[in-house]
Coordinates of C-alpha atoms in Angstrom, one line a residue:
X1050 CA 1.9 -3.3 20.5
X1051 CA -0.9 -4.2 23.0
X1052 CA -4.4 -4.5 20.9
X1053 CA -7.6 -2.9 23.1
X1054 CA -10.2 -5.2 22.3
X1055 CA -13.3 -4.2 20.9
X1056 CA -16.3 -5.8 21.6
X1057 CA -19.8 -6.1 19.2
X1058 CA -22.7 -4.6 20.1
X1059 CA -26.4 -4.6 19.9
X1060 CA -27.4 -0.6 19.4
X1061 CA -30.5 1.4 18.7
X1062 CA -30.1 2.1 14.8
X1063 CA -31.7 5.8 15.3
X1064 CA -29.3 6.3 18.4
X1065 CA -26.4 5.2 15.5
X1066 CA -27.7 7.5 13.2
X1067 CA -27.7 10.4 15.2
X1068 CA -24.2 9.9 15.5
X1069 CA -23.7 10.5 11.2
X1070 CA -22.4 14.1 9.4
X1071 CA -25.3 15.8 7.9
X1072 CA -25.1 13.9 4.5
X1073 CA -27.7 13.7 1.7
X1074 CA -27.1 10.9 -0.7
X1075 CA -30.0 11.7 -3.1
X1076 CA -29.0 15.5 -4.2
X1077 CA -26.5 17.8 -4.8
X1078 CA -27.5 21.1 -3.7
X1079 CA -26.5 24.8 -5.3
X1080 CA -22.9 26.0 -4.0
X1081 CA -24.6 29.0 -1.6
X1082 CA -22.1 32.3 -1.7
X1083 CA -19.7 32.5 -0.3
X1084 CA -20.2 35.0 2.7
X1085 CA -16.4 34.9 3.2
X1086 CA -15.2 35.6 0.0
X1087 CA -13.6 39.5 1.0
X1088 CA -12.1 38.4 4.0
X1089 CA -8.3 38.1 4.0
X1090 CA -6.3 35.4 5.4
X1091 CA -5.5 37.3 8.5
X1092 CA -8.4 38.3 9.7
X1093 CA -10.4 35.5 12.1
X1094 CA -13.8 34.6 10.8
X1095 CA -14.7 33.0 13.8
X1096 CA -17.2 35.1 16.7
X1097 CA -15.2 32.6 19.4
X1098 CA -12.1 31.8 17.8
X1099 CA -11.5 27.8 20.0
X1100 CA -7.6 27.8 21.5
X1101 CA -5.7 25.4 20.2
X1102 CA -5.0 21.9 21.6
X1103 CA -2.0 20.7 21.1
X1104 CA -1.7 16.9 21.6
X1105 CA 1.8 14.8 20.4
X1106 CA 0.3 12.6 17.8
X1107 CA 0.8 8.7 19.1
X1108 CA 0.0 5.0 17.2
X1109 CA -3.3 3.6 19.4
X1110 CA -4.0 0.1 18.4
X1111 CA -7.3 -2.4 19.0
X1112 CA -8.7 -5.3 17.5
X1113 CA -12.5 -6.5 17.1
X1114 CA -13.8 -9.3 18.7
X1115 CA -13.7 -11.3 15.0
X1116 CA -9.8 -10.7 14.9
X1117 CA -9.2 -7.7 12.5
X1118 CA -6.5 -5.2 13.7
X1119 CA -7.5 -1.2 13.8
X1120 CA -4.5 0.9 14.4
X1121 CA -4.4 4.9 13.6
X1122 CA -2.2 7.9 14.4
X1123 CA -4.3 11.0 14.9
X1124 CA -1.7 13.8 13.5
X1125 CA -5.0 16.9 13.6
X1126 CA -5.1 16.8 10.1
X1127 CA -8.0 17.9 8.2
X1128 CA -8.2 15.1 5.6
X1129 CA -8.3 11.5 6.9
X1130 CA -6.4 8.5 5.1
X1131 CA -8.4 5.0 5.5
X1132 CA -6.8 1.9 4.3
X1133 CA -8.0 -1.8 4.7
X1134 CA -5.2 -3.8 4.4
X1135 CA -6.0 -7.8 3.3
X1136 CA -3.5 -10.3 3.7
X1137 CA -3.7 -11.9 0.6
X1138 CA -2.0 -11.0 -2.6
X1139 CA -0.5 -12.6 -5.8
X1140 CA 1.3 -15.4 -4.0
X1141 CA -1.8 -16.8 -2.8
X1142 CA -2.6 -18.1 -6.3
X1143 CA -2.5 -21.4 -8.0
X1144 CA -3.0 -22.4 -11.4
X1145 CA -6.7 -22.7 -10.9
X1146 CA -6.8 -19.4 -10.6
X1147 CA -4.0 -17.3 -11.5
X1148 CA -4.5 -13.4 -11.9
X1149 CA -7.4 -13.5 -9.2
X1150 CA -6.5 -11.0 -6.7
X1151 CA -6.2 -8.2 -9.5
X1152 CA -9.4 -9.5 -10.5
X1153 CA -10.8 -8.8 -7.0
X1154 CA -9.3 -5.2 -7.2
X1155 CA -11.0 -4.6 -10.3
X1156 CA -14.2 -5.8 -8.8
X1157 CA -13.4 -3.2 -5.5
X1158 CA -16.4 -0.5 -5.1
X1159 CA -18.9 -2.6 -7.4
X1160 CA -22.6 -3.6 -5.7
X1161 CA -22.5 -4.5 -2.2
X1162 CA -25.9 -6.2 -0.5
X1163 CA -26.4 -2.8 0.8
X1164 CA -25.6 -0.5 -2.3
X1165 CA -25.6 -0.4 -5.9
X1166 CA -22.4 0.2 -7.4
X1167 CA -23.8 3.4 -9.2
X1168 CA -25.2 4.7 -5.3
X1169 CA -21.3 3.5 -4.4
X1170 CA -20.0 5.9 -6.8
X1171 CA -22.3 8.6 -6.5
X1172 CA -21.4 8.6 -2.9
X1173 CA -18.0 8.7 -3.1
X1174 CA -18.5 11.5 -5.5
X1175 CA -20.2 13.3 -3.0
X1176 CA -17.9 13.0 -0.1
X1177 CA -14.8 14.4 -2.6
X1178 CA -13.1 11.6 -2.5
X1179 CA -13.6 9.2 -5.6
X1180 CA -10.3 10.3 -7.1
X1181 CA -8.6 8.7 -3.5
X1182 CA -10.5 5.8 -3.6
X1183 CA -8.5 3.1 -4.5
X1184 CA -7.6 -0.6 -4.5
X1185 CA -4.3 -2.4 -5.4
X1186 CA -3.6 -5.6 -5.3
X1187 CA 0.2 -6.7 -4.5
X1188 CA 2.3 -9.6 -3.9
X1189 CA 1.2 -10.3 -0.2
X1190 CA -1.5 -8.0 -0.2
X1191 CA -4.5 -6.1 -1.0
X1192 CA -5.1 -2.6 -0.1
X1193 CA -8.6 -0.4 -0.4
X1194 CA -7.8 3.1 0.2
X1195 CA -9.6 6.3 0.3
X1196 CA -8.8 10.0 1.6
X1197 CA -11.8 12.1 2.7
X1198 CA -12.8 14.9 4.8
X1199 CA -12.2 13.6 8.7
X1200 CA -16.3 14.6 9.8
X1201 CA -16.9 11.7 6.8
X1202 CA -15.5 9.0 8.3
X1203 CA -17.9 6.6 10.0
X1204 CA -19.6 7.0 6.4
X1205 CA -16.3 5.7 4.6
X1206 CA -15.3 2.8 6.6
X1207 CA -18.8 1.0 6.1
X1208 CA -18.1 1.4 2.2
X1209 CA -14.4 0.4 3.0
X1210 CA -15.5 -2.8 4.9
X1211 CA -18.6 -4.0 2.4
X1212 CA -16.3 -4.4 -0.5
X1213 CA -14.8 -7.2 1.5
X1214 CA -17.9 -8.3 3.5
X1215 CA -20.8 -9.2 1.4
X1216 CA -19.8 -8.0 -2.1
X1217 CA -22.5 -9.1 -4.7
X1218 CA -19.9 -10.0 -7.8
X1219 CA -22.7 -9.6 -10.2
X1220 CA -22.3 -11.3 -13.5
X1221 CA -22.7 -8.1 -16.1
X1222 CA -20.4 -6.1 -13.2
X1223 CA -17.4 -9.1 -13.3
X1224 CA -17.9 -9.1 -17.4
X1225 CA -18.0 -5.3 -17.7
X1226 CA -14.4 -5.6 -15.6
X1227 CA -12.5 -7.6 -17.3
X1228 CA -11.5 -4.7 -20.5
X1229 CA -9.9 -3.8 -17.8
X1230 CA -7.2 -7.1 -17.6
X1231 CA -5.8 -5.8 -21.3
X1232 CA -5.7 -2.2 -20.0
X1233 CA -3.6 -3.1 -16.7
X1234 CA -1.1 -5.1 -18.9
X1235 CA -0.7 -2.3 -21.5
X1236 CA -0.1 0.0 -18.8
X1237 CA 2.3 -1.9 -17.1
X1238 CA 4.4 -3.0 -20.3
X1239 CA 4.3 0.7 -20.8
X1240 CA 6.1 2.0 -17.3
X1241 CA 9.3 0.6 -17.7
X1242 CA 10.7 0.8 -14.2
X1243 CA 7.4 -1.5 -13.2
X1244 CA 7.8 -4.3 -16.0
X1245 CA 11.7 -4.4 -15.1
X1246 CA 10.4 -4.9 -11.4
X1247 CA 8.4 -7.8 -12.4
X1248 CA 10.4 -9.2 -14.5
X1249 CA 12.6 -9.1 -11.5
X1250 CA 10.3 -10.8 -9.2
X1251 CA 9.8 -14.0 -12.2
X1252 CA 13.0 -14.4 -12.5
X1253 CA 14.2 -14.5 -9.2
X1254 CA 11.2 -16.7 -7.7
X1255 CA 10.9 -18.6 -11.1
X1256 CA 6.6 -20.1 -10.6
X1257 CA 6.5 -19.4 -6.8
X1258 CA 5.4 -17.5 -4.5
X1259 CA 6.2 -13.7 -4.4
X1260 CA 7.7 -14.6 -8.4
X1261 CA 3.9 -14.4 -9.8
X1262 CA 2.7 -11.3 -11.4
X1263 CA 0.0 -9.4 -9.4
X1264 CA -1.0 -7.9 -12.4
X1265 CA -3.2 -10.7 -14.5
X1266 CA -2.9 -11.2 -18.3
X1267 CA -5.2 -12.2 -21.1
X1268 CA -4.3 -15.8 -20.4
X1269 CA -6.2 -15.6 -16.8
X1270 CA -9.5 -14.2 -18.8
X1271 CA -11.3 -17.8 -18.8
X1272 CA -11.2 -17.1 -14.7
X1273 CA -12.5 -14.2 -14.2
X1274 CA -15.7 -15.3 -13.1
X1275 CA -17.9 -14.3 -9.7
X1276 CA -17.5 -17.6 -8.8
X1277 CA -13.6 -17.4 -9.0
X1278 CA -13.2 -14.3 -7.1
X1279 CA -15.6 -15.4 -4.7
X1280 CA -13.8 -18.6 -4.0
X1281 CA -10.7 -16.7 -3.5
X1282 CA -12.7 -14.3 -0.8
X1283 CA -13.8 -17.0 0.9
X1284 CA -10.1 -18.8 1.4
X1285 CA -8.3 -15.2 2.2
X1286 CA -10.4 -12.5 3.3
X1287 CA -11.0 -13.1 7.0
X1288 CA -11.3 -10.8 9.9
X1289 CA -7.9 -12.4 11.2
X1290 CA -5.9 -11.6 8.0
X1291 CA -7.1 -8.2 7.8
X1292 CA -6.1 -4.3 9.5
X1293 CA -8.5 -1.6 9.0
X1294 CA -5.6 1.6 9.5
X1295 CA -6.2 5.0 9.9
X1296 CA -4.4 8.8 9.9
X1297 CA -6.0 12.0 11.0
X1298 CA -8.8 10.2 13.3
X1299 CA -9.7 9.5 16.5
X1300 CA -9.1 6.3 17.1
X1301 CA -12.2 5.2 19.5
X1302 CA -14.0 6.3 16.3
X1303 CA -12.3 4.5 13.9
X1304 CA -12.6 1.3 16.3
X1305 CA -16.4 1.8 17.1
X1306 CA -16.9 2.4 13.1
X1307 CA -15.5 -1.0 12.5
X1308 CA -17.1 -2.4 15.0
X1309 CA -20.7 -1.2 13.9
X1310 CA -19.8 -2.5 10.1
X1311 CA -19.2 -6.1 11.1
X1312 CA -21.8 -6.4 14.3
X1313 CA -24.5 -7.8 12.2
X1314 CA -23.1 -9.6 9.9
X1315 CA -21.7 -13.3 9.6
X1316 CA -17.5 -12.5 8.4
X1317 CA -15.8 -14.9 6.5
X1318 CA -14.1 -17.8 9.0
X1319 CA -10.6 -18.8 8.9
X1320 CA -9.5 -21.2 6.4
X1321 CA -6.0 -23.0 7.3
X1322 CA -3.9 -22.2 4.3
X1323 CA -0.7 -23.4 3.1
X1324 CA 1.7 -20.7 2.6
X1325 CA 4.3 -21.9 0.2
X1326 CA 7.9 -20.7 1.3
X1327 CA 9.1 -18.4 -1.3
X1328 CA 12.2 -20.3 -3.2
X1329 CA 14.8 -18.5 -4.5
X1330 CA 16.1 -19.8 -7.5
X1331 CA 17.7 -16.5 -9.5
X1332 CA 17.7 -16.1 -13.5
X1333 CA 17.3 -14.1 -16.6
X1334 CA 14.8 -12.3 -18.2
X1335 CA 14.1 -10.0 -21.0
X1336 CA 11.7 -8.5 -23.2
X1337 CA 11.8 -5.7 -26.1
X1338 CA 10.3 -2.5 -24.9
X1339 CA 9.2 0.6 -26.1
X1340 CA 11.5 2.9 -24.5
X1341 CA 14.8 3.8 -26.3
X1342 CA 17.2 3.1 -23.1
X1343 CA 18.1 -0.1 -21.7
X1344 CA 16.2 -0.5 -17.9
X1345 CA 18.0 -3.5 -16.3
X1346 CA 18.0 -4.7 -12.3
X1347 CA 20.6 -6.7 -10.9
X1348 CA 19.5 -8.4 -7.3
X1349 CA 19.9 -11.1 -4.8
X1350 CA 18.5 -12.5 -1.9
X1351 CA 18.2 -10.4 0.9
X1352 CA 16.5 -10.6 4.7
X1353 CA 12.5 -11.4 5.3
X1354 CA 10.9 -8.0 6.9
X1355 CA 11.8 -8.5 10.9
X1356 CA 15.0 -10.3 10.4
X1357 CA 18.0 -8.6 12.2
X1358 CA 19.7 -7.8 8.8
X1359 CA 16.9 -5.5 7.7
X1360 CA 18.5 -2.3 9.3
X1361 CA 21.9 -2.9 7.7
X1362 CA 21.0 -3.8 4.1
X1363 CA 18.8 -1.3 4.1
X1364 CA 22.1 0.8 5.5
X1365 CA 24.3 -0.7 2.5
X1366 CA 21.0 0.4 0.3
X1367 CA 22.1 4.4 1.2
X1368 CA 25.4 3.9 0.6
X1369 CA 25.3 2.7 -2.5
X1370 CA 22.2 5.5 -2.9
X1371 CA 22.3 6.5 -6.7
X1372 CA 21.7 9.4 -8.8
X1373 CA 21.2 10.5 -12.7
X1374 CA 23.1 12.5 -15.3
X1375 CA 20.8 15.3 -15.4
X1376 CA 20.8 16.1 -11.8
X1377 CA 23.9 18.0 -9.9
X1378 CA 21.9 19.3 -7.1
X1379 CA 22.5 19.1 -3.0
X1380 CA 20.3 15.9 -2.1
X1381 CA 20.3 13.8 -5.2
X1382 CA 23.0 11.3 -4.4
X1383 CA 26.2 12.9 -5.8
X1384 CA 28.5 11.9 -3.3
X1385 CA 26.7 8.7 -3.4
X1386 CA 29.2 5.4 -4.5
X1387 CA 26.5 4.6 -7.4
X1388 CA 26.7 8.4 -8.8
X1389 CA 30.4 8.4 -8.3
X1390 CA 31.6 4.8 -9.6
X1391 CA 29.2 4.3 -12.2
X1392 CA 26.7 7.5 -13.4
X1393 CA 29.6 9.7 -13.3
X1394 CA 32.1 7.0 -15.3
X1395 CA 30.0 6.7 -18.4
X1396 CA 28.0 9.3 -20.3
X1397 CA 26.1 6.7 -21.6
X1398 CA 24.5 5.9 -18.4
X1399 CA 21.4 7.9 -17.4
X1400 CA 20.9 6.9 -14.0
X1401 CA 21.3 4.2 -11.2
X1402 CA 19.6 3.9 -8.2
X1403 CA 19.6 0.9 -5.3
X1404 CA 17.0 -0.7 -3.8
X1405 CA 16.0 -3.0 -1.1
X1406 CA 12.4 -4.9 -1.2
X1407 CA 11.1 -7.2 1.8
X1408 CA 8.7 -9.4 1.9
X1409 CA 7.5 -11.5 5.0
X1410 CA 9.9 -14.7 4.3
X1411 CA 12.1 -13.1 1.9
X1412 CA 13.3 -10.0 -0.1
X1413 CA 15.2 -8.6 -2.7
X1414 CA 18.3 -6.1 -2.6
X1415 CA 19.7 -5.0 -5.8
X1416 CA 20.2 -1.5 -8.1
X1417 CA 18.3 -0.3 -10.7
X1418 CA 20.0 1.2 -13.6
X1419 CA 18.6 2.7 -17.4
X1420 CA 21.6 3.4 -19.9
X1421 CA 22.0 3.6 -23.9
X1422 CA 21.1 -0.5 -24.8
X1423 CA 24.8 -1.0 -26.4
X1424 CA 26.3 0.5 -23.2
X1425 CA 24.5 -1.7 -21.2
X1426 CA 26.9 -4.2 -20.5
X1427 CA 29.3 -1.9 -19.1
X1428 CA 26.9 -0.7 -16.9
X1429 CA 26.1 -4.1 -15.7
X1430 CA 29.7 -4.6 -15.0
X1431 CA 30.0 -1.6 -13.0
X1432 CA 27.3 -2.3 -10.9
X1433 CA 28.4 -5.5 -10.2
X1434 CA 31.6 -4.2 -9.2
X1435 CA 29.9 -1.3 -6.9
X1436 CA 28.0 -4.2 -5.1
X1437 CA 30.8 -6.1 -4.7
X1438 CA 32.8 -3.5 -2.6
X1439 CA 30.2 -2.7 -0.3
X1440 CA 32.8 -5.6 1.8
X1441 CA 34.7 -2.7 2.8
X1442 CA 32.7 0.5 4.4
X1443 CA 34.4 3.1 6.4
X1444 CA 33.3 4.7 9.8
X1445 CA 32.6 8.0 8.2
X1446 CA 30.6 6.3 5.0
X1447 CA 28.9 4.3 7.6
X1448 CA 27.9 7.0 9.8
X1449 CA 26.7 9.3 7.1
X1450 CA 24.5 7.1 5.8
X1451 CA 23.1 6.7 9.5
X1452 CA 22.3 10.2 8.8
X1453 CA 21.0 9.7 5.7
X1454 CA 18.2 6.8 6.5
X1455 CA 17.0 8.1 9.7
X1456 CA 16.8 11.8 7.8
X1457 CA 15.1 10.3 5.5
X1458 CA 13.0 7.6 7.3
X1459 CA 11.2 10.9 9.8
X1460 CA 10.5 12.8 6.4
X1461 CA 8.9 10.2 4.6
X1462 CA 6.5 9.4 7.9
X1463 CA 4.9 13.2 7.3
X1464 CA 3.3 11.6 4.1
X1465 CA 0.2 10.7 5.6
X1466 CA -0.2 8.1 2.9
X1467 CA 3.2 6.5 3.6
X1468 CA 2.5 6.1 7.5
X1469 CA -0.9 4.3 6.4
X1470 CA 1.1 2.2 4.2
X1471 CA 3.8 1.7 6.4
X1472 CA 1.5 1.1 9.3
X1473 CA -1.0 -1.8 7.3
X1474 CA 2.1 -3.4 6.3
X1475 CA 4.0 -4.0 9.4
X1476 CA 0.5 -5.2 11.0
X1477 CA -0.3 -7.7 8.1
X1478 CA 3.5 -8.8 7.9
X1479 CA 5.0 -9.7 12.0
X1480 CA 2.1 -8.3 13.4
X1481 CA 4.0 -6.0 15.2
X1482 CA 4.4 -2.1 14.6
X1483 CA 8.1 -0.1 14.6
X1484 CA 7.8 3.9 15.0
X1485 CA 10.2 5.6 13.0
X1486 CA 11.8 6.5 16.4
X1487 CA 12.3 2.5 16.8
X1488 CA 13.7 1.9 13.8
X1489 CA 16.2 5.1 13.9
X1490 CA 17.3 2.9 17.2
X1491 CA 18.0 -0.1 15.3
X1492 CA 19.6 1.9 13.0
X1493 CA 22.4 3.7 15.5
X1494 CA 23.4 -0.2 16.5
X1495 CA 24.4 -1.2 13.5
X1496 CA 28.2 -1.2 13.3
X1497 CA 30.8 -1.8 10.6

């Protein structure tokens, strides 16, 4: 996409402002009644009721004059998604200081040089949206997200934009966070699907890149220190490795807001970093859970996002679709070659999905699958034998599944969420941004 640039500038702090949604951070005020509350939903309220404007929602893209990325899609929605998208994740570690980047998660909407991290809270309580505000740190990236009420947005993206700025990392904060390391690992040893997932990753990139954990353990404890996490701020979290993304705003908002956040303040230079290439060395791994099934993953290898080969494993990913034993319905994979040469051959086998993960040099395709544990082998053989005669795919499989992806590539965009997601990804990955009406393209010109 082509990136309006944004420049900084010098403006009259009461002429800014003027420019903020009525907002008082020191009280809560009595709910007033409601002088609404009789009126039915089909009568109009309004004295001057405005026509509608009707504007084809469009990606607009800019970047500041210190190298971040903005891109948004204004759909007229009433509740605005923000995210702030870092390009620096799990992979990024080293054995100085492994677990870091969940540290700096658990560290996100703590004391900033301008606010406490109770006045952080309390505003974010205010503005509705401290259940949405969020931070997760990944394999190749960290995200801070937040859904609010659109009017509230330039007062969001400052908060956004000072937990990567000029956080303060304060000692008794950073100590007070790290219960938190032993809660993260019990919660991810509980969700089964997650620990086979990263199991998946360790064993597949044994002690390299995308193959360490983003979730840290009690081992990393001796670094979770301000010191650590700032260290690791000041080698990742640049302006150039970062895109500010937004969904239900105007995007000459979003870009000025940005803009405004970093005018007067010194951001974080570039550091030339070594990205080791992810090495994929395959394995074995397993652990004793708590869960009465068996949850195994079988994968391999598969294309780097922006490789030519995305569209079609993800195209071999529908056909072999999947599907459960409890579930019969129109949409849930039954004609599916997953539901039909392995859920439906065994009783023992619960359910069995495929899936196809990419990351910027690399990627993993494979199928999920949860059975009774002394049925598992047979499983595993099936599987094997399902991927194995994806070789042969007819024109009418293939052109279903066309269907199928595309079908449900447009439905998934409506998530406002999942186009912020989507949209931050792409950006920190190539760069580059795809429409679902791109991809759907790509999609029609693959052939058997």
């Amino acid at each position: 996409p082509t990136f309006a640039p944004v420049k900084f500038q010098k403006e009259d702090v009461e002429a800014v402002m003027s420019e903020l949604p009525s907002f008082n951070f020191y009280e809560i005020k009595e709910p007033e009644p409601n002088p609404y509350a009789a009126s039915t939903l089909d009568k109009c309220i309004l004295l001057d009721p405005p026509s509608p404007v009707l504007t084809a929602p469009k990606a607009e893209f800019s970047q500041l004059e210190n190298g971040m990325k903005v891109a948004s899609v204004d759909k007229g929605g009433l509740t605005a998604r923000l995210g702030l998208y870092v390009n620096a994740g799990s992979r990024f570690e080293n054995t100085s200081n492994f677990g870091v980047s969940n540290m700096v998660s658990m560290m996100s909407y703590a004391s900033t040089a301008h606010l406490s991290q109770l006045r952080t809270v309390k505003t974010l309580e205010q503005l509705g949206c401290n259940a949405t505000a969020t931070c997760k740190a990944g394999r190749e990236d960290i995200a801070y997200t937040v859904g609010v009420a659109r009017e509230f947005m330039p007062l969001v993206v400052p908060l956004l934009v000072g937990n990567v700025l000029f956080p303060r990392l304060l000692p008794w904060e950073v100590q007070a966070a790290t219960k938190k390391v032993k809660e993260a690992k019990s919660q991810l040893e509980a969700d089964a699907d997650a620990m086979v997932s990263d199991l998946l990753h360790k064993a597949a990139y044994c002690n390299n890149s995308v193959g360490f954990s983003p979730v840290a353990s009690e081992r990393c404890l001796p670094y979770f220190t301000p010191e650590t996490i700032r260290a690791f701020l000041l080698d990742h979290f640049a302006p150039e490795r970062m895109v500010l993304v937004g969904v239900n705003v105007k995007h000459d908002e979003l870009s000025k807001w940005a803009m405004r956040s970093f005018a007067d303040y010194n951001a974080i230079p570039a550091k030339k970093r070594e990205v080791a290439k992810a090495v994929y060395t395959g394995g074995d791994l397993r652990m004793e859970g708590a869960s009465p099934f068996c949850h195994l993953a079988v994968a391999m290898e598969s294309g780097a996002w922006g490789q030519q080969d995305v569209a079609p494993i993800t195209l071999l990913q529908t056909i072999l679709g999947g599907g459960n034993a409890s579930s019969c319905a129109p949409g849930s994979g039954v004609t599916s070659r997953l539901h039909t040469q392995v859920v439906k051959q065994s009783p023992y086998v619960e359910s069995c999905a495929a899936f196809n993960t990419s990351y910027s040099d690399t990627g993993l395709f494979g199928v999920y699958g949860v059975s009774h544990p002394d049925k598992a082998g047979e499983m595993c053989a099936s599987i094997t034998k399902a991927m194995t005669g994806l070789t042969t795919v007819s024109k009418d499989e293939l052109t279903r599944a066309k269907a199928m992806l595309k079908g449900s590539l447009y439905r998934q965009m409506d998530d406002d969420s999942v186009l912020m997601q989507d949209m931050g990804s792409q950006l920190l990955m190539s760069g580059r941004y795809g429409s679902p009406a791109d991809f759907a393209k790509v999609i029609d010109a693959v052939t058997e």
